[in-house]
Short mmCIF file of C-alpha atoms in Angstrom, two decimals:
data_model
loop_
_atom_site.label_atom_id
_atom_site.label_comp_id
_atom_site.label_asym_id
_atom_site.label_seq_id
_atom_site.Cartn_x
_atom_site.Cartn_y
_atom_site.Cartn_z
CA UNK A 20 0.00 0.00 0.00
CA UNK A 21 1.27 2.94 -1.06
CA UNK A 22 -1.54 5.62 -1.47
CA UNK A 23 -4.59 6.72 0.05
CA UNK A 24 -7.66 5.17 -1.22
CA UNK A 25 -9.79 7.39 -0.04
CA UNK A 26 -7.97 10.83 -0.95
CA UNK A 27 -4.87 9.42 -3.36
CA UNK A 28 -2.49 11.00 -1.03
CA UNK A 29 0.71 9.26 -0.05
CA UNK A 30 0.41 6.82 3.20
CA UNK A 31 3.01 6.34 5.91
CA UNK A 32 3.25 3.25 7.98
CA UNK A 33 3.00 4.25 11.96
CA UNK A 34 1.16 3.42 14.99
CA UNK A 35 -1.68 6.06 15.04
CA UNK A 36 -2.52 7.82 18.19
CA UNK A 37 -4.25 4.91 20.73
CA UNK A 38 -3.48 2.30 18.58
CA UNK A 39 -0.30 -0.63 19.28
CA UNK A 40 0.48 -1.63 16.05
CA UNK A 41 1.00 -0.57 12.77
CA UNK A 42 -1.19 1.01 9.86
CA UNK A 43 -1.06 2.68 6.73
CA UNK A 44 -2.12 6.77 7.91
CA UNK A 45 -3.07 9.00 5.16
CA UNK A 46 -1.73 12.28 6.52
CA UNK A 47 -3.74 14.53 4.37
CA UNK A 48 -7.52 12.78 5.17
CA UNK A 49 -6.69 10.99 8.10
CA UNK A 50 -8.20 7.91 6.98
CA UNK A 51 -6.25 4.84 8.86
CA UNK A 52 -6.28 1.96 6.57
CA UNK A 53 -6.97 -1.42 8.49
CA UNK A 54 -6.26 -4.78 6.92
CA UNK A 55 -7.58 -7.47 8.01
CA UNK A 56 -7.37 -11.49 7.55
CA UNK A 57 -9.89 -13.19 5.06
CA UNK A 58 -11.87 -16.58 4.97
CA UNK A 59 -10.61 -18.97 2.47
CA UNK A 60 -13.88 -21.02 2.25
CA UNK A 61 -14.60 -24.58 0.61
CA UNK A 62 -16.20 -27.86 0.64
CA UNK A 63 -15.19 -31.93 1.51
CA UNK A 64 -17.87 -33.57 -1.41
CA UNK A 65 -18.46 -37.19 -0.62
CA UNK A 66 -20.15 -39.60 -2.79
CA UNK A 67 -20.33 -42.85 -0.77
CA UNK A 68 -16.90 -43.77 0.19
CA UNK A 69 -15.38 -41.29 -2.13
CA UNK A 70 -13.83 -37.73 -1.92
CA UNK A 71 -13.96 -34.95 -4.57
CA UNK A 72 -11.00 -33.56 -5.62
CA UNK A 73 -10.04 -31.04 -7.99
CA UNK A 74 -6.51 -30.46 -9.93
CA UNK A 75 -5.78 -26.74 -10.26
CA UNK A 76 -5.66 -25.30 -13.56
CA UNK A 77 -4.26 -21.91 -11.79
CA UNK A 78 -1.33 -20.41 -9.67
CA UNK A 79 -0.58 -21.68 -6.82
CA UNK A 80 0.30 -24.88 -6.89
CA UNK A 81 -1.23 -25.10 -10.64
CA UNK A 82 -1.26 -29.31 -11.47
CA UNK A 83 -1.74 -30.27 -7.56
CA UNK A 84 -4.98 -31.37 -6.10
CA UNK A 85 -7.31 -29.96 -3.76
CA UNK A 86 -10.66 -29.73 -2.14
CA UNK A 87 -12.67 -26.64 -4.15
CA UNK A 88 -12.30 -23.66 -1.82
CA UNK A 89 -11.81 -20.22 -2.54
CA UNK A 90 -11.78 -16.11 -0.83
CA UNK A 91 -14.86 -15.70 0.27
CA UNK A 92 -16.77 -12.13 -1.02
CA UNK A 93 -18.69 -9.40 0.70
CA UNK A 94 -22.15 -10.28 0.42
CA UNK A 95 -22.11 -14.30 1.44
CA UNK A 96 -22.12 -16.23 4.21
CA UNK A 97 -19.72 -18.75 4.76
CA UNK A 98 -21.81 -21.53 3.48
CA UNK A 99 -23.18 -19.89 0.59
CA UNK A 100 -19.23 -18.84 -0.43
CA UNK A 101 -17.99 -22.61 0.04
CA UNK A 102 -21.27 -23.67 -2.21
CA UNK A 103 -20.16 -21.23 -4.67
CA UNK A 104 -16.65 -22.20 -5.04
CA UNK A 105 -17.76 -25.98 -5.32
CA UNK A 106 -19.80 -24.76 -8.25
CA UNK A 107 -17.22 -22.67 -10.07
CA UNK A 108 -14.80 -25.43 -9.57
CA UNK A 109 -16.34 -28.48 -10.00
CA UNK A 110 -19.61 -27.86 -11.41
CA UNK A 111 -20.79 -29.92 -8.09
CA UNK A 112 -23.53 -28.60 -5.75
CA UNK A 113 -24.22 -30.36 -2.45
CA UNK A 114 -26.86 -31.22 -0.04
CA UNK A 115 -26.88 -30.37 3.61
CA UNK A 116 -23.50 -28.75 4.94
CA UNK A 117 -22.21 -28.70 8.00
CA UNK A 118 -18.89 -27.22 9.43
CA UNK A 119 -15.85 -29.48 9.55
CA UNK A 120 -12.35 -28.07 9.85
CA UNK A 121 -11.14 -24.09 10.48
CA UNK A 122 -8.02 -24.02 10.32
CA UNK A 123 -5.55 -20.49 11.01
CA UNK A 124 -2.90 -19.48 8.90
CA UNK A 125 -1.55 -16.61 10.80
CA UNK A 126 1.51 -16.17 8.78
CA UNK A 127 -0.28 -15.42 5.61
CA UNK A 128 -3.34 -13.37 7.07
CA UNK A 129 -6.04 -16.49 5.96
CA UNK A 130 -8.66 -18.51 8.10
CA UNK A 131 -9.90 -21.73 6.38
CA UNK A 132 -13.34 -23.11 7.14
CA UNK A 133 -14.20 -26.38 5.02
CA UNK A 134 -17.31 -27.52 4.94
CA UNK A 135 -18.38 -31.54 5.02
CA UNK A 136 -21.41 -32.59 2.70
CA UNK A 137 -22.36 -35.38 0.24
CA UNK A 138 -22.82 -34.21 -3.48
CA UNK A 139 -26.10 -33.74 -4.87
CA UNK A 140 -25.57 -34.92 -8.90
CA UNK A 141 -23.05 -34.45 -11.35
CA UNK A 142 -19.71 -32.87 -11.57
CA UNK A 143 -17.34 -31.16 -14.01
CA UNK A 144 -13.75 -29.56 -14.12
CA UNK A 145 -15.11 -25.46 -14.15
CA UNK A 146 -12.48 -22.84 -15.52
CA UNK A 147 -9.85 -22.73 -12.86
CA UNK A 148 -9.88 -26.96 -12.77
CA UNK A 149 -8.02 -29.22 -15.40
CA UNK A 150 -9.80 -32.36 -13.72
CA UNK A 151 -12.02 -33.59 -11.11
CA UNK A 152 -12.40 -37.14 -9.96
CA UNK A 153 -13.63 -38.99 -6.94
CA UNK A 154 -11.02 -40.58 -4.63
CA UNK A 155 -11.42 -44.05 -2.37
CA UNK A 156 -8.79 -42.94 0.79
CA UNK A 157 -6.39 -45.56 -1.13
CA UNK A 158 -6.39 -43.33 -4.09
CA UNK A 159 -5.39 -40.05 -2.52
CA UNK A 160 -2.47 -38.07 -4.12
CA UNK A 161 -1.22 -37.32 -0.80
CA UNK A 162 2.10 -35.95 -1.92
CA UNK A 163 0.54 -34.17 -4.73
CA UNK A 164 -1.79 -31.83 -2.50
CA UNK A 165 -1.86 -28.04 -2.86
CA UNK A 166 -2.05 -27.22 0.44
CA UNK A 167 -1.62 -28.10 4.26
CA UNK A 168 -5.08 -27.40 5.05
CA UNK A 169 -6.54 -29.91 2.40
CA UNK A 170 -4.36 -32.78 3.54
CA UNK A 171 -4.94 -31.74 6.85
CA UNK A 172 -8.99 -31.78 6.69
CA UNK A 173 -8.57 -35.20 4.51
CA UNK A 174 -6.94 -36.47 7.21
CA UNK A 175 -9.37 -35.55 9.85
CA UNK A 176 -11.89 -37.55 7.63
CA UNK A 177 -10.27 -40.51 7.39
CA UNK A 178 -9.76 -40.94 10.62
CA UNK A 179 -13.21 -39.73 12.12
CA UNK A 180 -14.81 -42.22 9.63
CA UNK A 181 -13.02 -45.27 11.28
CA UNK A 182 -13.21 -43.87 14.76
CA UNK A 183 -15.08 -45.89 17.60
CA UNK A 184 -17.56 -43.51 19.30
CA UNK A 185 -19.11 -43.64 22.17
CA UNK A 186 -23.15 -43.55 21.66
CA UNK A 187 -24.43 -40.36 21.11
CA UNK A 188 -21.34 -38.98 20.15
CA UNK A 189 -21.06 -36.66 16.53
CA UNK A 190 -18.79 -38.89 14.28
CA UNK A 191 -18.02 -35.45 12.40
CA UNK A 192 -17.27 -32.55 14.60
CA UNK A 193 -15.77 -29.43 14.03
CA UNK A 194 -11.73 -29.76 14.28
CA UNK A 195 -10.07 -26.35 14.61
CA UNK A 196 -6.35 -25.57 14.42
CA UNK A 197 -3.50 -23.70 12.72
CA UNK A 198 -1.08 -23.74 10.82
CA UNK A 199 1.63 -21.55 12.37
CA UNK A 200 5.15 -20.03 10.74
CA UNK A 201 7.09 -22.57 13.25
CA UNK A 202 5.43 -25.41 11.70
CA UNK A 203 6.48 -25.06 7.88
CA UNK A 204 9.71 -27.11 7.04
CA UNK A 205 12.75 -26.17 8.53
CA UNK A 206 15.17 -24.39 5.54
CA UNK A 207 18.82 -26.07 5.45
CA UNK A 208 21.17 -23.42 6.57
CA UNK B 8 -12.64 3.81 -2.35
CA UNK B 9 -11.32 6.63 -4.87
CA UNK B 10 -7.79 6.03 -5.85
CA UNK B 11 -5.85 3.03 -6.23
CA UNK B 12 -3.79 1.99 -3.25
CA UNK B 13 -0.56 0.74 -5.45
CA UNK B 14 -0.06 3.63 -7.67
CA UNK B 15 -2.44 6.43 -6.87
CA UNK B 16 -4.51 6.91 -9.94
CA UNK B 17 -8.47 6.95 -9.43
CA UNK B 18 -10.09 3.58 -9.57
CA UNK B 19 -13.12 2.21 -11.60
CA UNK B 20 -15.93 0.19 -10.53
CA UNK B 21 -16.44 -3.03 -13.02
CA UNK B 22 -16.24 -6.26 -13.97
CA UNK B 23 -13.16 -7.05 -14.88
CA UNK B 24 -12.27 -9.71 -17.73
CA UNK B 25 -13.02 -13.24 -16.62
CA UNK B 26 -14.77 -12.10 -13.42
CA UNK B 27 -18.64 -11.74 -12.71
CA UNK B 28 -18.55 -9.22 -9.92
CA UNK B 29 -18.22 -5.39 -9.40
CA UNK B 30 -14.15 -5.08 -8.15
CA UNK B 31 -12.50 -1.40 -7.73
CA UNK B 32 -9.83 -1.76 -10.82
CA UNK B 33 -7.04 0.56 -11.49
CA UNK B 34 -6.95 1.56 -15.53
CA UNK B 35 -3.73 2.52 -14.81
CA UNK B 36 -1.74 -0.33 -13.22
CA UNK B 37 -4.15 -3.17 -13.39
CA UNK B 38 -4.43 -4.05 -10.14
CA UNK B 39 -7.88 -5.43 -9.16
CA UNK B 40 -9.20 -4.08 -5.34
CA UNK B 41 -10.96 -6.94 -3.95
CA UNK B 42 -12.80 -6.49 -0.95
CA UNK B 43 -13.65 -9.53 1.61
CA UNK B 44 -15.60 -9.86 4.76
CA UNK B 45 -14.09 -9.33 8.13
CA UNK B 46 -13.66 -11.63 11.03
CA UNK B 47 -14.99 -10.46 14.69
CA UNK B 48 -13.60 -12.75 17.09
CA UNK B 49 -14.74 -12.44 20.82
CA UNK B 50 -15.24 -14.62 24.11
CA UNK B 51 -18.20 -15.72 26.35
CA UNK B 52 -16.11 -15.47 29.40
CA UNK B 53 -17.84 -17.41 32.27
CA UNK B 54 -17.54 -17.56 36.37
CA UNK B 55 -19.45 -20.39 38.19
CA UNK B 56 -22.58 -19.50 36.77
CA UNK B 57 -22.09 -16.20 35.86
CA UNK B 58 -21.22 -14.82 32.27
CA UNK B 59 -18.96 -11.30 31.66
CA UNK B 60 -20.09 -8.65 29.93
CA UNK B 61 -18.53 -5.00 29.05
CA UNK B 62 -20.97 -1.43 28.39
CA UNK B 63 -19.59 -0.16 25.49
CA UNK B 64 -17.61 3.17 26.02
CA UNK B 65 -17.17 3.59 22.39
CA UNK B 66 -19.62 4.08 19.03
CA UNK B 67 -21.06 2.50 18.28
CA UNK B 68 -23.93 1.26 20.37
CA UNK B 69 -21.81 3.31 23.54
CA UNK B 70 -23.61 2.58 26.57
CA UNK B 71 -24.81 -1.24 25.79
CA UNK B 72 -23.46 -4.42 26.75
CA UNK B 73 -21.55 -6.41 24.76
CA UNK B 74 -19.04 -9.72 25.01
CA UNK B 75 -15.74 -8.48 24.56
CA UNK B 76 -15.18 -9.20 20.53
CA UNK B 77 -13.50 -7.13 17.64
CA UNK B 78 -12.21 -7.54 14.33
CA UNK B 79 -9.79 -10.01 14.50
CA UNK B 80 -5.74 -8.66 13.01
CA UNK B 81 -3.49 -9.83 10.25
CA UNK B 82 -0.48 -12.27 12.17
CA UNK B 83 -3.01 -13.68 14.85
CA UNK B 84 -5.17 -16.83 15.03
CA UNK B 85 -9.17 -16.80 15.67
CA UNK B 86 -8.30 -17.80 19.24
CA UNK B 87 -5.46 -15.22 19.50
CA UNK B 88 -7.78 -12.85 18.47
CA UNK B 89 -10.15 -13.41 20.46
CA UNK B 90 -8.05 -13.28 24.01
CA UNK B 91 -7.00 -10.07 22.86
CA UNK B 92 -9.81 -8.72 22.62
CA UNK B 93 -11.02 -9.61 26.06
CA UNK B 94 -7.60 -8.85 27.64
CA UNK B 95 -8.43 -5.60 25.80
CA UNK B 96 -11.98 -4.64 26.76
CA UNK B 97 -12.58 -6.41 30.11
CA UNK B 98 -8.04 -7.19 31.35
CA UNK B 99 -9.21 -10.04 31.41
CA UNK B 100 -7.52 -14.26 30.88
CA UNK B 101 -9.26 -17.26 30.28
CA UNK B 102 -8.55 -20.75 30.72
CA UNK B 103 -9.46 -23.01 27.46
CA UNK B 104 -11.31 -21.50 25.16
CA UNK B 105 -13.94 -23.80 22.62
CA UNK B 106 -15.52 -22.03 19.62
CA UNK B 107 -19.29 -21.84 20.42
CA UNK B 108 -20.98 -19.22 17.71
CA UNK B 109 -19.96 -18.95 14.28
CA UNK B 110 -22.48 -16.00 12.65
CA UNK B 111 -22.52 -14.45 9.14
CA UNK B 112 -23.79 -10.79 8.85
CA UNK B 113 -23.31 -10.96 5.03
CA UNK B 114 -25.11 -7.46 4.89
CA UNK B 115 -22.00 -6.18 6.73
CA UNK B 116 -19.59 -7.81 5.16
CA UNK B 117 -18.58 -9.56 8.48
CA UNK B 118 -18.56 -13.20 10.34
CA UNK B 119 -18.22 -13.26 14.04
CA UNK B 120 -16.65 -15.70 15.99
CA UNK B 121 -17.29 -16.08 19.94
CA UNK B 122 -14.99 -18.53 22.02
CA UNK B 123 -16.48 -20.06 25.34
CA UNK B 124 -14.06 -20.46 28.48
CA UNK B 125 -13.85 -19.67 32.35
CA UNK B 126 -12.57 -17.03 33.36
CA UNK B 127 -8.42 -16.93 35.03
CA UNK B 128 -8.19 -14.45 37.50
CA UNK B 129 -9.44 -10.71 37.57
CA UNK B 130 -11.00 -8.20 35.39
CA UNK B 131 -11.79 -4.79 34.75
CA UNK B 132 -12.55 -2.16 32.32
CA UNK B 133 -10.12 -1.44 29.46
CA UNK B 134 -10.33 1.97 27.96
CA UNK B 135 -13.07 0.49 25.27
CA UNK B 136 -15.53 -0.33 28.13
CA UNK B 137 -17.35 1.77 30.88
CA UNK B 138 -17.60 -1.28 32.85
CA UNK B 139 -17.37 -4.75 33.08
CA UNK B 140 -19.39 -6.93 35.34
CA UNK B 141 -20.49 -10.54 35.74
CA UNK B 142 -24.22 -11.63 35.49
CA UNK B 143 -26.59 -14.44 36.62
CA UNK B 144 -28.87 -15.31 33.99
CA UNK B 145 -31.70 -13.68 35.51
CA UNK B 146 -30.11 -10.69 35.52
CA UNK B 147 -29.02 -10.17 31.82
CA UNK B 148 -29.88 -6.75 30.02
CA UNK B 149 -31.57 -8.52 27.46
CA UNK B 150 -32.74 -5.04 26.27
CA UNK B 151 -29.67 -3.30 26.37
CA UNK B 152 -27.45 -5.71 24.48
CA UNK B 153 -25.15 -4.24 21.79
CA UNK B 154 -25.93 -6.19 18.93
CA UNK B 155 -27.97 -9.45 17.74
CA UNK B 156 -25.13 -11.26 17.62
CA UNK B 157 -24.22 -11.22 21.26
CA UNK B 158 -28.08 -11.87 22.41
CA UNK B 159 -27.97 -14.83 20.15
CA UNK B 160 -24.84 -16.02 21.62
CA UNK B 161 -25.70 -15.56 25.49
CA UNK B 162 -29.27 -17.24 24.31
CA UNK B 163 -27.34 -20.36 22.76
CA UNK B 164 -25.56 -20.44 25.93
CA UNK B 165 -28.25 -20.38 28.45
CA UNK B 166 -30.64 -22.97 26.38
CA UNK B 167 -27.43 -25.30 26.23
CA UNK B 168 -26.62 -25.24 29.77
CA UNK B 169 -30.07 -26.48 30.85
CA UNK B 170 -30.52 -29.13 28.04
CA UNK B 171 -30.91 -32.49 29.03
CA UNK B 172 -28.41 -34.04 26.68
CA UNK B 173 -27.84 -38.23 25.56
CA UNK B 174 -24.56 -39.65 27.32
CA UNK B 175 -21.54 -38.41 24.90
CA UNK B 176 -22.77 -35.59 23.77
CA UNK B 177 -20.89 -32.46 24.30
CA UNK B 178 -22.92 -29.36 25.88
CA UNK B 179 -21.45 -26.67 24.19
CA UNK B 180 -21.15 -27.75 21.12
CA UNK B 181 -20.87 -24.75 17.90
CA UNK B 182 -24.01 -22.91 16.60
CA UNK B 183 -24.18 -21.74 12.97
CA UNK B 184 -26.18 -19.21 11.82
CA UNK B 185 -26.34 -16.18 10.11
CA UNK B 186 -28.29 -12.58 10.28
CA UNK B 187 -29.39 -12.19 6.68
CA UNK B 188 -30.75 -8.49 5.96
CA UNK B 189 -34.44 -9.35 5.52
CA UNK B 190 -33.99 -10.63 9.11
CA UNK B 191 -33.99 -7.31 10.31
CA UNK B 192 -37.20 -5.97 12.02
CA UNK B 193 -39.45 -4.54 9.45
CA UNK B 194 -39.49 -0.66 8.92
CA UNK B 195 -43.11 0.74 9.11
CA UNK B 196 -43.99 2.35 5.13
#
């Protein structure tokens, strides 16, 4: 950020008067420009024992799989911005949805929330997808995922669908967790 | 938003090439201005039986009660965000936290996040709050609550903590929902 987008004025990074951290100030308006993490929002499709996944036609991690998900907008709820990223990228609507993983990325300003549902007809690769296929757990590409938060919530699947529960118990609660700068790969020195 | 935030130059509101919603674009440098929804992470900070609440000293709805909760920062987790907040608004510490609310206002462009836990220690009003005191359930300002969000929460909590439950279930387990616009109370014509 390098202007105001309010007044087009220069900004200046500083810690405004009663605030702790720092912002982009436009000196000449006033206007203290806030940014703030966003919701990367998506969908686990099952059809019986199978998964949905999608291999991205699109940077990052173009050719690598993953579960449709994508920023949510103004305007949505969470749902409704998971539903519409399972339609733009695999053609695929779903029935009933409920919650299943949310997952932090403080290091790159994202919070993921996947939603778990069974799919409700046909699917398709959609524009940013070069394929789309159903998975048994056998079948998973595991070292050709696109991200830590789809093999993470895959992972949570497979192991809440062979988990003994006690009676009454919900096979598949919400998991929540993070994925913090400490916890990528250590670099060689 | 006027002026693009990269270069300066004014900004135009269309639909760019291979997208199919209103963005802020920049003729000059290309960059597209997307704008997403913000998180509001907060706590439902409980004693015995007992639940915390802050009156707002700040716009807007000064004067009401609220759960301490604000927009959650770039570098932090949900959870992280969420002790802040409280540590901010009531100096307050709490012991585990569980998510309990998850709510979509997509008519403000926002999705709030509450946290259940007990409370560690002391409290008292941080500069955002008037004051900050702990209520029995008979007791709550039902009509002097900030915002929907936080009488749907504290409602949530209450129903849940007398419900007789099966063996394994959990008590406190999340809520979903969302305030859609046309849930608003109608305006007289």
């Amino acid at each position: 950020m390098n202007f105001c987008s309010h007044c087009g004025a220069p900004v200046r990074l500083t810690i405004p008067a009663g605030d702790d951290r720092l912002r982009y100030l436009c000196e000449r308006c006033g206007t203290i420009h806030y940014q703030n993490p966003r919701i990367v929002a998506g969908t686990l499709p099952l059809v019986d024992d199978r998964v949905l996944l999608c291999r991205r036609a699109i940077a990052p991690r173009q050719g690598y799989w993953t579960l449709p998900a994508g920023f949510m907008e103004n305007g949505e709820t969470t749902e409704q911005a998971a539903r519409r990223e399972t339609l733009e990228e695999a053609c695929a609507e779903l029935a009933e949805l409920s919650l299943y993983t949310l997952i932090d990325l403080p290091h790159i300003h994202q919070v993921y929330m996947i939603f778990l549902g069974r799919l409700a007809g046909d699917f398709s690769p959609g524009p940013e997808s070069h394929e789309v296929r159903l998975f048994e757990e056998a079948e998973i590409p595991w070292e050709a995922l696109a991200f830590p938060t789809i093999e993470r919530t895959l992972k949570h699947y497979f192991d809440d669908r062979c988990r003994e529960l006690p009676p009454g118990a919900v096979r598949y609660a919400l998991h929540v967790g993070s994925f913090e700068r400490w916890q990528a790969p250590a670099r060689p020195d």
